[in-house]
Coordinates of C-alpha atoms in Angstrom, one line a residue:
Chain A
M68 CA -21.2 -13.7 17.4
A69 CA -18.6 -14.5 20.7
P70 CA -17.5 -13.2 23.4
I71 CA -13.9 -12.3 23.4
T72 CA -11.4 -12.3 26.5
F73 CA -7.7 -11.1 26.9
E74 CA -6.5 -13.0 30.0
H75 CA -3.1 -11.2 30.8
V76 CA -1.8 -10.4 27.3
T77 CA 1.6 -8.8 27.1
K78 CA 3.5 -8.0 23.8
R79 CA 7.1 -7.1 23.9
F80 CA 8.9 -5.7 20.7
D81 CA 12.4 -6.4 21.7
E82 CA 13.3 -3.9 24.4
S83 CA 9.9 -2.1 24.7
T84 CA 6.6 -3.8 25.9
A85 CA 3.7 -2.4 23.4
V86 CA 1.0 -4.3 25.6
D87 CA 1.3 -4.9 29.2
D88 CA -0.7 -7.6 31.1
L89 CA -3.9 -6.7 29.4
T90 CA -7.0 -8.1 31.0
I91 CA -10.2 -7.2 29.4
D92 CA -13.8 -9.5 29.0
V93 CA -16.0 -8.4 25.9
A94 CA -19.1 -9.5 25.9
D95 CA -21.2 -11.3 23.0
G96 CA -22.5 -8.8 21.1
E97 CA -21.0 -5.7 22.9
F98 CA -19.4 -2.7 21.2
L99 CA -16.1 -2.0 22.9
V100 CA -13.9 0.9 21.9
L101 CA -9.9 0.9 22.5
V102 CA -9.0 4.4 22.8
G103 CA -5.9 6.1 23.7
P104 CA -2.9 8.7 22.5
S105 CA -0.5 7.1 19.5
G106 CA 1.5 4.5 20.9
C107 CA -0.5 3.3 23.6
G108 CA -0.9 -0.4 22.2
K109 CA -4.0 -0.2 21.4
T110 CA -3.7 -1.4 17.9
T111 CA -1.1 -3.8 19.0
A112 CA -3.9 -5.5 20.9
L113 CA -6.1 -5.6 18.2
R114 CA -3.9 -7.2 15.8
M115 CA -2.7 -10.0 18.6
L116 CA -6.7 -10.5 18.6
A117 CA -6.8 -10.8 14.6
G118 CA -3.6 -13.3 14.5
L119 CA -1.5 -10.3 12.6
E120 CA 1.0 -10.0 15.7
E121 CA 2.4 -12.9 18.1
I122 CA 1.5 -12.7 21.9
S123 CA 4.6 -12.7 24.1
S124 CA 2.3 -13.8 27.1
G125 CA -1.4 -14.7 28.2
R126 CA -4.2 -16.0 26.6
I127 CA -6.7 -14.7 23.7
L128 CA -10.3 -16.5 23.8
I129 CA -12.9 -15.9 21.1
G130 CA -15.9 -17.5 22.6
D131 CA -14.6 -20.6 24.5
R132 CA -12.0 -21.3 22.1
V133 CA -7.9 -20.0 23.1
V134 CA -6.6 -18.5 19.6
N135 CA -3.1 -17.5 20.6
N136 CA -1.8 -20.0 17.9
V137 CA -4.3 -20.0 15.7
A138 CA -4.0 -18.7 12.2
P139 CA -6.0 -15.2 11.2
G140 CA -7.9 -16.8 8.8
A141 CA -9.2 -19.4 11.1
R142 CA -10.2 -17.4 13.9
N143 CA -13.1 -16.2 12.2
V144 CA -12.8 -12.1 12.8
A145 CA -12.9 -9.7 10.3
M146 CA -11.2 -6.6 10.2
V147 CA -11.6 -3.1 9.0
F148 CA -8.3 -1.7 8.4
Q149 CA -7.4 2.3 8.7
S150 CA -6.1 2.2 5.2
Y151 CA -9.1 0.1 4.1
A152 CA -6.9 -2.4 2.2
L153 CA -9.1 -3.0 -0.5
Y154 CA -7.4 -5.0 -3.3
P155 CA -7.2 -2.6 -5.7
H156 CA -7.0 -4.9 -9.1
M157 CA -10.2 -6.9 -8.0
T158 CA -13.7 -5.1 -8.4
V159 CA -16.1 -4.7 -5.6
Y160 CA -17.7 -7.6 -5.9
D161 CA -14.2 -9.6 -6.0
N162 CA -13.3 -7.5 -2.6
L163 CA -16.4 -8.7 -1.2
A164 CA -16.4 -12.3 -2.5
F165 CA -12.6 -12.6 -2.0
S166 CA -12.9 -14.4 1.7
L167 CA -15.9 -16.2 1.0
R168 CA -14.3 -18.0 -2.1
N169 CA -11.3 -18.7 0.2
F170 CA -13.6 -20.6 2.7
K171 CA -15.2 -22.7 -0.5
I172 CA -18.8 -21.1 0.3
H173 CA -21.2 -22.6 -2.4
K174 CA -21.3 -19.7 -5.5
P175 CA -25.4 -18.9 -5.0
E176 CA -24.5 -18.5 -1.3
I177 CA -21.6 -16.0 -2.1
D178 CA -23.7 -14.4 -4.6
R179 CA -26.2 -13.7 -2.2
R180 CA -24.2 -12.4 0.6
V181 CA -22.5 -10.3 -1.6
Q182 CA -25.6 -8.7 -2.7
E183 CA -27.2 -8.2 0.6
A184 CA -24.3 -6.3 1.8
A185 CA -24.3 -4.4 -0.9
K186 CA -27.8 -3.4 -0.4
V187 CA -27.4 -2.4 3.1
L188 CA -24.2 -0.4 2.3
E189 CA -25.8 1.1 -0.9
L190 CA -22.9 -0.1 -3.0
G191 CA -25.3 -2.4 -5.5
E192 CA -24.1 0.1 -8.6
Y193 CA -20.4 -0.3 -7.6
L194 CA -20.2 -3.8 -7.7
K195 CA -18.5 -3.6 -10.9
R196 CA -16.4 -0.5 -10.3
K197 CA -12.6 -1.4 -9.0
P198 CA -11.4 0.5 -5.9
K199 CA -9.7 3.7 -7.5
Q200 CA -12.9 4.6 -9.2
L201 CA -14.8 5.0 -6.0
S202 CA -15.0 8.1 -3.5
G203 CA -13.4 7.7 -0.2
G204 CA -16.5 7.4 1.6
Q205 CA -17.3 4.4 -0.7
R206 CA -14.0 2.7 -0.5
Q207 CA -15.0 2.7 3.3
R208 CA -18.1 1.2 2.8
V209 CA -16.9 -1.8 0.6
A210 CA -14.0 -2.2 3.5
L211 CA -17.3 -2.6 6.1
G212 CA -18.9 -4.6 3.3
R213 CA -16.0 -7.1 3.1
A214 CA -16.3 -7.7 7.1
I215 CA -20.2 -8.0 6.9
V216 CA -20.2 -11.0 4.3
R217 CA -18.1 -13.2 6.3
E218 CA -20.6 -13.2 9.1
P219 CA -17.7 -13.2 11.5
S220 CA -17.8 -14.0 15.3
A221 CA -16.1 -10.1 15.9
F222 CA -15.6 -7.1 13.8
L223 CA -12.0 -5.6 14.7
M224 CA -12.0 -2.2 13.3
D225 CA -8.6 -0.3 13.1
E226 CA -9.4 3.5 12.8
P227 CA -12.0 3.2 10.3
L228 CA -13.1 6.8 9.8
S229 CA -9.6 8.5 10.3
N230 CA -9.5 9.0 6.7
L231 CA -13.1 10.4 6.1
D232 CA -13.7 14.1 6.4
A233 CA -15.3 15.8 9.3
A234 CA -19.2 15.5 8.0
L235 CA -18.5 11.9 6.4
R236 CA -16.8 10.9 9.5
V237 CA -19.9 11.8 11.5
Q238 CA -22.5 10.3 9.4
T239 CA -20.5 6.8 8.7
R240 CA -20.1 6.7 12.8
A241 CA -23.8 6.7 12.9
E242 CA -23.9 3.9 9.9
I243 CA -21.5 1.8 11.6
L244 CA -23.4 1.8 15.0
K245 CA -26.7 1.1 13.2
L246 CA -25.1 -1.5 11.4
Q247 CA -23.9 -3.3 14.8
K248 CA -26.7 -3.2 16.4
R249 CA -28.6 -4.6 13.6
L250 CA -26.4 -7.8 13.2
G251 CA -25.4 -7.7 17.0
T252 CA -21.6 -8.5 15.9
T253 CA -19.5 -8.1 18.6
T254 CA -17.1 -5.4 17.9
I255 CA -13.8 -4.0 19.1
Y256 CA -13.1 -0.8 17.6
V257 CA -10.0 1.3 17.9
T258 CA -9.7 5.1 17.8
H259 CA -7.7 7.9 19.1
D260 CA -10.6 10.3 19.1
Q261 CA -12.6 10.3 22.6
V262 CA -15.4 12.0 20.9
E263 CA -15.9 8.6 18.4
A264 CA -14.9 6.8 21.8
M265 CA -17.8 8.2 23.6
T266 CA -20.5 8.2 21.3
M267 CA -19.7 4.6 20.0
G268 CA -18.9 2.4 22.6
D269 CA -21.4 0.6 25.1
R270 CA -17.8 0.3 27.1
I271 CA -14.4 2.0 26.4
A272 CA -11.0 1.2 27.5
V273 CA -8.7 3.7 27.9
M274 CA -5.0 2.6 27.3
S275 CA -1.8 4.5 28.3
K276 CA 1.9 2.9 27.5
G277 CA 0.7 -0.2 26.9
V278 CA -1.7 -0.6 30.3
L279 CA -5.0 -0.7 30.6
Q280 CA -6.2 2.8 32.5
Q281 CA -9.8 1.9 33.0
I282 CA -12.8 0.4 31.2
G283 CA -16.1 1.3 31.7
T284 CA -19.5 3.1 30.1
P285 CA -18.8 6.2 28.5
E286 CA -20.7 7.7 31.7
E287 CA -18.4 6.0 34.1
L288 CA -15.1 7.6 32.4
Y289 CA -16.7 10.5 32.1
T290 CA -17.9 11.2 35.7
R291 CA -15.5 8.8 37.9
P292 CA -12.2 8.7 35.7
A293 CA -10.2 6.2 37.4
N294 CA -7.0 8.4 37.2
T295 CA -5.9 11.6 35.7
F296 CA -5.0 10.2 32.6
V297 CA -8.3 9.2 32.3
A298 CA -10.0 12.7 33.7
R299 CA -7.8 14.6 31.4
F300 CA -8.4 12.4 27.8
I301 CA -11.7 11.9 28.2
G302 CA -14.0 14.8 27.7
S303 CA -13.5 17.8 25.5
P304 CA -12.3 20.5 26.5
A305 CA -10.3 18.4 29.0
M306 CA -10.8 18.1 32.7
N307 CA -8.7 21.0 34.8
L308 CA -6.7 19.7 37.3
L309 CA -4.8 21.6 39.9
P310 CA -3.3 21.5 43.6
S311 CA -6.7 20.7 45.9
A312 CA -5.0 23.6 47.9
M313 CA -5.8 25.9 45.8
L314 CA -9.3 25.5 46.2
G315 CA -9.2 25.4 49.8
I316 CA -10.6 21.5 49.9
G317 CA -9.0 17.9 50.0
G318 CA -5.6 17.1 52.1
A319 CA -1.8 17.5 51.1
G320 CA -0.8 15.6 48.2
Q321 CA -4.1 15.9 46.2
L322 CA -5.2 17.3 43.1
A323 CA -8.8 18.8 42.5
G324 CA -10.7 17.9 39.1
F325 CA -13.6 19.4 37.6
R326 CA -15.1 19.4 34.4
P327 CA -15.1 23.0 32.0
E328 CA -19.1 22.8 32.0
H329 CA -19.3 22.3 35.9
A330 CA -17.9 25.8 36.6
Q331 CA -20.4 28.5 37.4
L332 CA -19.8 32.7 37.0
G333 CA -20.3 34.3 40.6
D334 CA -20.2 32.7 44.0
G335 CA -23.0 30.0 43.5
R336 CA -25.3 28.8 45.9
G337 CA -23.2 27.7 48.6
G338 CA -22.0 24.0 48.8
G339 CA -19.6 24.8 46.1
V340 CA -15.7 26.0 46.0
R341 CA -14.9 29.5 44.9
Y342 CA -11.8 31.1 43.5
Q343 CA -11.1 34.0 41.5
A344 CA -9.3 33.8 38.4
D345 CA -8.0 35.8 35.3
V346 CA -10.0 35.9 32.3
E347 CA -6.9 35.2 29.2
V348 CA -9.1 34.3 26.2
V349 CA -12.9 33.9 25.3
E350 CA -13.9 32.0 22.7
Y351 CA -17.4 32.4 21.3
L352 CA -19.0 29.1 20.4
G353 CA -22.9 30.0 19.8
D354 CA -24.2 27.9 22.2
G355 CA -21.9 29.1 25.0
Q356 CA -18.7 30.4 25.5
L357 CA -15.3 29.1 26.7
A358 CA -13.4 31.0 28.7
H359 CA -9.4 30.5 29.2
L360 CA -8.4 31.4 32.6
R361 CA -5.3 31.9 34.8
L362 CA -5.1 31.0 38.3
G363 CA -1.9 31.0 39.8
D364 CA 0.7 29.2 37.4
H365 CA -2.6 27.0 36.2
D366 CA -4.4 27.3 33.2
L367 CA -8.0 26.8 33.6
V368 CA -10.6 26.4 30.9
V369 CA -14.5 26.8 32.0
K370 CA -17.6 26.2 29.6
L371 CA -20.2 29.0 30.4
P372 CA -23.7 30.0 29.0
V373 CA -23.5 33.0 26.5
E374 CA -24.7 35.5 28.6
P375 CA -23.2 37.2 30.6
R376 CA -20.4 37.7 28.3
L377 CA -17.1 37.5 29.9
Q378 CA -14.1 40.1 28.7
A379 CA -10.7 39.1 28.5
G380 CA -8.2 41.1 30.5
T381 CA -10.9 41.2 33.6
Q382 CA -10.7 39.3 36.6
E383 CA -14.1 37.2 37.5
T384 CA -14.9 34.6 40.7
F385 CA -16.2 31.3 39.7
S386 CA -17.6 28.3 41.8
V387 CA -17.9 24.4 41.3
P388 CA -20.3 22.4 43.2
L389 CA -18.8 20.3 45.5
Q390 CA -19.9 17.2 44.5
K391 CA -18.5 18.0 40.6
V392 CA -14.8 18.3 42.0
L393 CA -13.1 15.1 42.3
L394 CA -9.8 14.7 44.2
F395 CA -7.1 12.9 42.7
D396 CA -3.7 11.2 44.6
E397 CA -0.8 13.3 43.4
A398 CA 1.7 10.8 43.5
S399 CA -0.1 8.0 42.4
T400 CA -2.3 10.0 40.0
H401 CA -5.2 7.7 41.4
A402 CA -8.9 9.3 41.8
V403 CA -9.6 9.2 45.9
G404 CA -13.0 10.5 45.5
T405 CA -15.2 13.7 45.4
A406 CA -14.8 16.8 47.2
A407 CA -18.3 16.3 48.7
Chain B
M970 CA -18.5 62.7 -32.2
T971 CA -16.6 59.6 -33.2
F972 CA -13.6 57.5 -32.1
Q973 CA -11.3 56.1 -34.3
T974 CA -10.0 53.1 -32.4
V975 CA -6.1 52.5 -33.7
A976 CA -4.8 48.9 -33.9
A977 CA -1.8 49.0 -31.1
E978 CA 1.3 46.8 -31.9
P979 CA 0.3 43.8 -29.5
F980 CA 2.9 44.2 -26.4
V981 CA 5.1 41.4 -25.9
P982 CA 6.8 41.4 -22.5
R983 CA 10.4 40.7 -22.6
R984 CA 10.2 37.9 -20.7
A985 CA 7.9 36.4 -23.2
R986 CA 10.5 36.7 -25.9
S987 CA 12.6 34.9 -24.1
D988 CA 10.5 32.0 -23.5
V989 CA 9.7 31.8 -27.0
A990 CA 13.8 31.8 -27.4
R991 CA 14.4 28.9 -24.7
R992 CA 11.3 27.0 -26.4
V993 CA 13.2 27.3 -30.0
F994 CA 16.7 26.5 -28.6
L995 CA 15.0 23.4 -26.6
Y996 CA 13.3 21.8 -29.7
A997 CA 16.4 22.3 -31.4
V998 CA 18.2 20.3 -28.8
I999 CA 15.9 17.6 -28.9
L1000 CA 15.5 17.0 -32.3
A1001 CA 19.5 17.1 -32.9
V1002 CA 19.2 14.1 -30.0
A1003 CA 16.5 12.7 -31.8
A1004 CA 18.1 12.6 -35.3
V1005 CA 21.3 10.7 -33.6
F1006 CA 19.2 7.9 -32.5
L1007 CA 16.8 7.9 -35.8
I1008 CA 19.5 7.9 -38.3
P1009 CA 20.8 4.8 -37.8
F1010 CA 17.3 3.5 -38.2
V1011 CA 16.8 5.0 -41.2
W1012 CA 20.1 3.8 -42.4
T1013 CA 19.2 0.4 -41.8
L1014 CA 15.8 0.5 -43.6
A1015 CA 17.3 2.5 -46.3
T1016 CA 20.4 -0.4 -46.5
S1017 CA 17.7 -3.1 -46.7
F1018 CA 16.9 -2.2 -49.8
K1019 CA 20.6 -1.9 -51.7
T1020 CA 22.6 -3.9 -53.4
I1021 CA 25.2 -5.5 -51.9
P1022 CA 28.0 -3.0 -53.8
D1023 CA 25.3 0.1 -52.9
S1024 CA 25.5 -1.0 -49.1
A1025 CA 29.1 0.4 -49.0
N1026 CA 28.0 3.7 -50.2
I1027 CA 27.0 6.3 -47.0
T1028 CA 23.7 7.5 -48.8
L1029 CA 20.3 7.4 -47.5
I1030 CA 18.9 6.9 -51.0
P1031 CA 19.3 3.1 -52.5
H1032 CA 20.6 3.1 -55.8
P1033 CA 19.0 1.3 -57.5
W1034 CA 16.3 0.1 -55.2
T1035 CA 15.8 -4.0 -54.3
T1036 CA 13.5 -6.2 -52.3
S1037 CA 16.4 -8.8 -52.6
A1038 CA 17.6 -8.8 -49.3
W1039 CA 13.9 -9.0 -48.0
R1040 CA 13.6 -12.0 -50.1
T1041 CA 17.0 -14.1 -49.5
I1042 CA 16.8 -14.0 -45.5
W1043 CA 13.7 -16.2 -45.8
T1044 CA 15.1 -18.4 -48.6
Q1045 CA 18.9 -18.8 -48.5
Y1046 CA 18.6 -18.7 -44.7
D1047 CA 16.3 -20.0 -42.4
F1048 CA 15.3 -16.8 -40.5
K1049 CA 11.9 -18.2 -39.8
T1050 CA 13.8 -20.9 -37.7
Y1051 CA 15.6 -18.4 -35.8
I1052 CA 12.8 -16.6 -35.3
E1053 CA 10.7 -19.3 -34.0
N1054 CA 13.8 -20.5 -31.7
S1055 CA 14.3 -17.1 -29.9
V1056 CA 10.7 -16.6 -29.2
F1057 CA 10.4 -19.6 -27.6
L1058 CA 13.5 -19.2 -25.3
A1059 CA 12.3 -15.7 -24.9
V1060 CA 9.0 -16.3 -24.0
V1061 CA 10.1 -19.5 -21.9
I1062 CA 12.6 -17.8 -19.9
T1063 CA 10.7 -14.8 -19.3
V1064 CA 8.0 -16.7 -18.0
C1065 CA 10.3 -18.7 -15.8
N1066 CA 11.7 -15.6 -14.3
I1067 CA 8.4 -14.0 -13.8
F1068 CA 7.5 -16.9 -11.8
L1069 CA 10.5 -17.9 -9.8
A1070 CA 11.7 -13.9 -9.5
G1071 CA 8.2 -13.1 -8.3
L1072 CA 8.3 -16.3 -5.6
G1073 CA 12.0 -15.8 -4.6
G1074 CA 11.6 -11.8 -4.2
Y1075 CA 8.1 -12.2 -2.1
A1076 CA 9.9 -14.5 0.3
F1077 CA 13.2 -12.4 0.7
A1078 CA 10.9 -9.0 1.1
R1079 CA 8.1 -10.8 3.3
L1080 CA 9.0 -14.3 4.6
R1081 CA 10.9 -14.7 8.1
F1082 CA 13.2 -17.6 7.7
P1083 CA 16.9 -18.3 9.3
G1084 CA 19.4 -17.1 7.2
R1085 CA 17.2 -15.0 5.3
N1086 CA 20.1 -12.0 4.9
L1087 CA 23.1 -14.3 4.5
L1088 CA 21.1 -16.1 1.4
F1089 CA 20.0 -12.7 -0.3
F1090 CA 23.4 -11.6 0.0
L1091 CA 24.9 -14.7 -1.8
V1092 CA 22.4 -14.1 -4.4
L1093 CA 23.5 -10.6 -4.8
G1094 CA 27.1 -12.0 -5.0
T1095 CA 26.6 -13.7 -8.1
L1096 CA 26.0 -10.2 -9.6
M1097 CA 29.4 -9.5 -9.0
M1098 CA 30.8 -12.2 -11.4
P1099 CA 31.2 -11.5 -14.6
D1100 CA 29.7 -14.4 -17.3
Q1101 CA 33.3 -15.1 -18.7
L1102 CA 34.4 -15.9 -15.2
R1103 CA 31.2 -18.9 -15.5
L1104 CA 31.8 -20.1 -18.6
I1105 CA 34.1 -22.9 -18.3
P1106 CA 32.8 -23.9 -15.2
V1107 CA 29.4 -23.8 -16.5
F1108 CA 29.8 -25.5 -19.8
V1109 CA 31.7 -28.2 -18.0
M1110 CA 28.9 -29.1 -15.5
L1111 CA 26.4 -28.9 -18.8
T1112 CA 28.7 -31.1 -20.6
N1113 CA 28.8 -33.7 -17.6
W1114 CA 24.6 -33.1 -18.0
H1115 CA 24.8 -33.7 -21.4
L1116 CA 22.5 -30.3 -22.0
I1117 CA 24.8 -29.0 -24.4
G1118 CA 23.7 -28.7 -28.2
N1119 CA 20.1 -28.1 -27.1
F1120 CA 18.2 -25.4 -25.8
S1121 CA 17.5 -27.0 -22.0
G1122 CA 21.0 -26.2 -20.8
Y1123 CA 20.4 -22.4 -22.1
I1124 CA 16.9 -22.3 -20.1
L1125 CA 18.2 -23.7 -17.0
I1126 CA 21.0 -21.3 -16.3
N1127 CA 18.6 -18.6 -17.2
L1128 CA 15.2 -19.9 -15.1
V1129 CA 16.1 -16.9 -12.6
T1130 CA 18.6 -14.1 -12.5
A1131 CA 19.8 -12.3 -9.3
T1132 CA 18.9 -9.0 -10.8
N1133 CA 15.3 -10.0 -11.4
L1134 CA 15.2 -11.5 -8.2
F1135 CA 16.6 -8.4 -6.4
F1136 CA 14.0 -6.2 -8.6
M1137 CA 10.8 -8.1 -7.5
R1138 CA 12.2 -8.3 -3.6
Q1139 CA 12.6 -4.4 -3.8
Y1140 CA 9.2 -4.0 -5.6
F1141 CA 7.6 -6.1 -2.9
L1142 CA 8.9 -4.1 -0.4
T1143 CA 7.2 -1.2 -1.3
I1144 CA 3.7 -2.9 -1.6
P1145 CA 1.9 -1.6 2.0
K1146 CA 1.7 -4.9 4.3
D1147 CA -2.3 -4.3 4.8
F1148 CA -2.8 -6.2 1.7
E1149 CA -1.5 -9.2 2.5
E1150 CA -2.8 -8.7 6.1
A1151 CA -6.3 -8.3 4.7
A1152 CA -5.7 -11.6 2.6
K1153 CA -4.6 -13.5 5.7
L1154 CA -7.9 -12.6 7.5
D1155 CA -9.9 -13.5 4.2
G1156 CA -8.4 -17.1 4.6
A1157 CA -6.1 -17.1 1.9
G1158 CA -2.7 -19.3 2.3
Y1159 CA 0.7 -17.7 1.5
L1160 CA 0.7 -19.0 -2.1
K1161 CA -3.0 -17.7 -2.6
T1162 CA -1.9 -14.2 -1.2
F1163 CA 1.1 -14.6 -3.5
W1164 CA -0.8 -15.4 -6.3
R1165 CA -4.2 -13.5 -6.0
V1166 CA -3.0 -10.8 -4.6
M1167 CA 0.7 -9.9 -4.5
L1168 CA 1.6 -10.8 -7.7
P1169 CA -1.4 -8.8 -9.7
L1170 CA -0.2 -5.9 -7.3
A1171 CA 3.4 -6.4 -8.5
L1172 CA 2.2 -6.2 -12.0
P1173 CA 4.6 -2.9 -12.8
A1174 CA 7.4 -4.2 -12.1
I1175 CA 6.8 -7.6 -13.8
S1176 CA 5.7 -5.5 -17.4
A1177 CA 9.4 -3.9 -16.9
L1178 CA 11.0 -7.5 -16.0
V1179 CA 9.1 -8.6 -18.9
I1180 CA 10.4 -6.1 -21.3
L1181 CA 14.1 -6.4 -19.7
Q1182 CA 14.1 -10.1 -19.7
F1183 CA 12.6 -10.5 -23.3
Q1184 CA 14.8 -7.8 -24.4
G1185 CA 18.1 -9.4 -23.0
T1186 CA 17.3 -13.4 -24.0
W1187 CA 16.3 -12.4 -27.6
N1188 CA 19.7 -10.0 -27.9
D1189 CA 21.5 -12.7 -26.4
F1190 CA 24.6 -13.6 -28.6
F1191 CA 27.4 -15.0 -26.0
W1192 CA 25.6 -17.9 -24.2
P1193 CA 23.7 -19.3 -27.3
L1194 CA 26.7 -19.3 -29.4
I1195 CA 28.9 -21.5 -26.6
L1196 CA 25.8 -23.7 -25.8
F1197 CA 24.3 -24.6 -29.1
G1198 CA 25.7 -22.4 -31.8
Q1199 CA 28.5 -24.4 -33.1
G1200 CA 27.2 -25.7 -36.5
N1201 CA 24.1 -26.6 -35.1
A1202 CA 21.6 -24.4 -37.5
A1203 CA 18.3 -25.6 -36.6
H1204 CA 18.8 -24.2 -32.9
Y1205 CA 20.3 -20.6 -34.0
T1206 CA 18.4 -17.9 -32.7
V1207 CA 18.2 -14.6 -34.3
Q1208 CA 21.2 -13.5 -33.3
L1209 CA 23.4 -16.1 -34.1
G1210 CA 21.7 -16.2 -37.6
L1211 CA 23.0 -12.5 -38.0
A1212 CA 26.3 -13.6 -37.2
E1213 CA 25.5 -16.2 -40.0
L1214 CA 25.7 -13.4 -42.6
D1215 CA 29.2 -11.7 -41.6
F1216 CA 31.1 -14.0 -44.0
Q1217 CA 35.4 -13.8 -43.8
Y1218 CA 35.9 -11.7 -47.0
T1219 CA 32.4 -10.0 -47.3
V1220 CA 29.2 -8.8 -45.1
L1221 CA 26.1 -9.0 -46.1
W1222 CA 24.9 -5.7 -45.1
P1223 CA 21.4 -5.4 -46.6
Q1224 CA 20.2 -9.1 -45.3
I1225 CA 21.8 -8.3 -41.9
C1226 CA 19.7 -4.9 -42.0
V1227 CA 17.0 -6.8 -42.8
G1228 CA 17.4 -9.1 -40.2
S1229 CA 18.0 -6.5 -37.6
I1230 CA 14.5 -4.9 -38.1
V1231 CA 13.0 -7.9 -38.2
A1232 CA 14.9 -8.7 -34.8
I1233 CA 13.8 -5.2 -33.5
L1234 CA 9.8 -6.1 -34.1
P1235 CA 9.2 -8.1 -31.3
I1236 CA 10.9 -6.2 -29.0
L1237 CA 8.8 -3.1 -30.0
A1238 CA 5.5 -4.9 -29.9
I1239 CA 6.3 -6.4 -26.1
F1240 CA 7.7 -2.8 -25.0
L1241 CA 4.3 -1.4 -26.8
A1242 CA 2.1 -3.7 -25.3
F1243 CA 3.6 -3.4 -21.7
Q1244 CA 4.6 -0.4 -21.2
R1245 CA 1.5 1.4 -20.1
Y1246 CA 1.5 -0.8 -16.9
F1247 CA 4.6 1.1 -16.1
V1248 CA 2.3 3.9 -15.0
S1249 CA 2.5 4.2 -11.1
G1250 CA -0.6 4.4 -8.9
V1251 CA -1.9 0.9 -9.1
V1252 CA -1.1 0.0 -5.7
S1253 CA -2.5 3.2 -4.3
A1254 CA -5.6 3.0 -5.4
G1255 CA -6.3 0.5 -2.4
V1256 CA -5.2 1.9 0.5
K1257 CA -5.9 5.2 1.7
G1258 CA -3.8 7.4 4.1

């Protein structure tokens, strides 16, 4: 276990900059999620930390040690690949033991660690099998096991759940979290799925176009997004954004943003902003309804209780409490505060 | 009241009938093609049991039957030594090619070093040079190094071929990089990554290489004849031994046929042993997505 530091780290590929001046401190034992759309630089950042990509400028520290020029195997980090990258010609046991043998660990100790990891991950009966004889979920657990046996300073996980089906993904998500809490190993987890990010991370770092947009707890990012990108990226459905003047609040050149679940049907109880919008589509969710609205040239989404049921094609009045409306500078996209 | 059922003539749709006809035609074509390949084998086997005069007749049934040729190639000719020589050369050269083409192919596929592309094109360039063009320079060079008349020179010029190098490089390019990166993080160096991870993953390519290289060396006549085949019977390979049976005024067809059958057997064994590794999917089992 060790803290990890990115200090002004930049990665350039020929003409393009994949990661631009990234600075992050990850505390010892913390679970940090790097999230962003495809091509935002999150995987490149992780690969630089693993030593699989060279750093163009800046420093990466694991503990107190600068690892810019340290070979991947000597960084004492273990990585779970998106593809799992299990060695197909080796048994599960050999896959788990491969790194330990390379590090010249004594045979009894190798056996102890492999058996322990197999027990934790319920892989005991599969140790003699080869990866092709395992299901997707079992292969994923072997990939996790390969990281665990190393007892590394940090786990690096590159979208490890993206190849699992929805149900297994939810289950494995919880298993990874339990495992990480139990082992207390610093973990950096890359995903493009904001739900995964929100549910797993102690903190989340949102990236876009190689630049860190915001880092904070899931709640901070959800309630106080630093800019319109984070506001839209975190939360599903995404935050509604429209010129503040349309809601009669804020100043010139500002955008107003509110979460779909903060909208209420009707005038509200004073102190909120009101607007009339056309109901275009209503999606029934069981525990609520999702209404797609049209306000001027803008599409809005609101999430309401299941009753009273809205009808498509009608015009309704909605309100949002002022303290739930965030204001952003339209030019810079940065948050400027709440409307309250 | 009783109902009498009448067995109706089974209805065969027009389409099903045309399918049957198509199938019959296809099988006829396949059998005809198979016969074209099979008949020479049958003829070779039949001739191996013929007498020399009878071998001039184009018949598939020997008249009379004799096993004389099967005995004489072991007693009058030293085919045992020829086979041992051929096996030795084929095994040594195949192993060297697997190792060196594997290492070189991996380096060309994955390692970044100055002049890599130029070097690779130079290697490929040698494929455009026919053996006959290289014959005199190679012969002079090996003579100067005192490597004529024994196996060393032949092994030296066949240590690794550009074809095999190219073949292995192309195969390594198809293996996902994740395996190497996982091995790097697992603390394996270049050699261990190559030996423990990449080479086993290249098993289908190696199998193809074993079959082709073994067969190529086993069947090679040109270079063995030039380098150690001139009257030095202790170094003869099977192919040189077979040529020995072709005299100026007579050809010992039954003996040649026996020798040919014996010569085919190791190739057949190698093919049967390694063909199962041709199946694809060995690599895909370890990565997902």
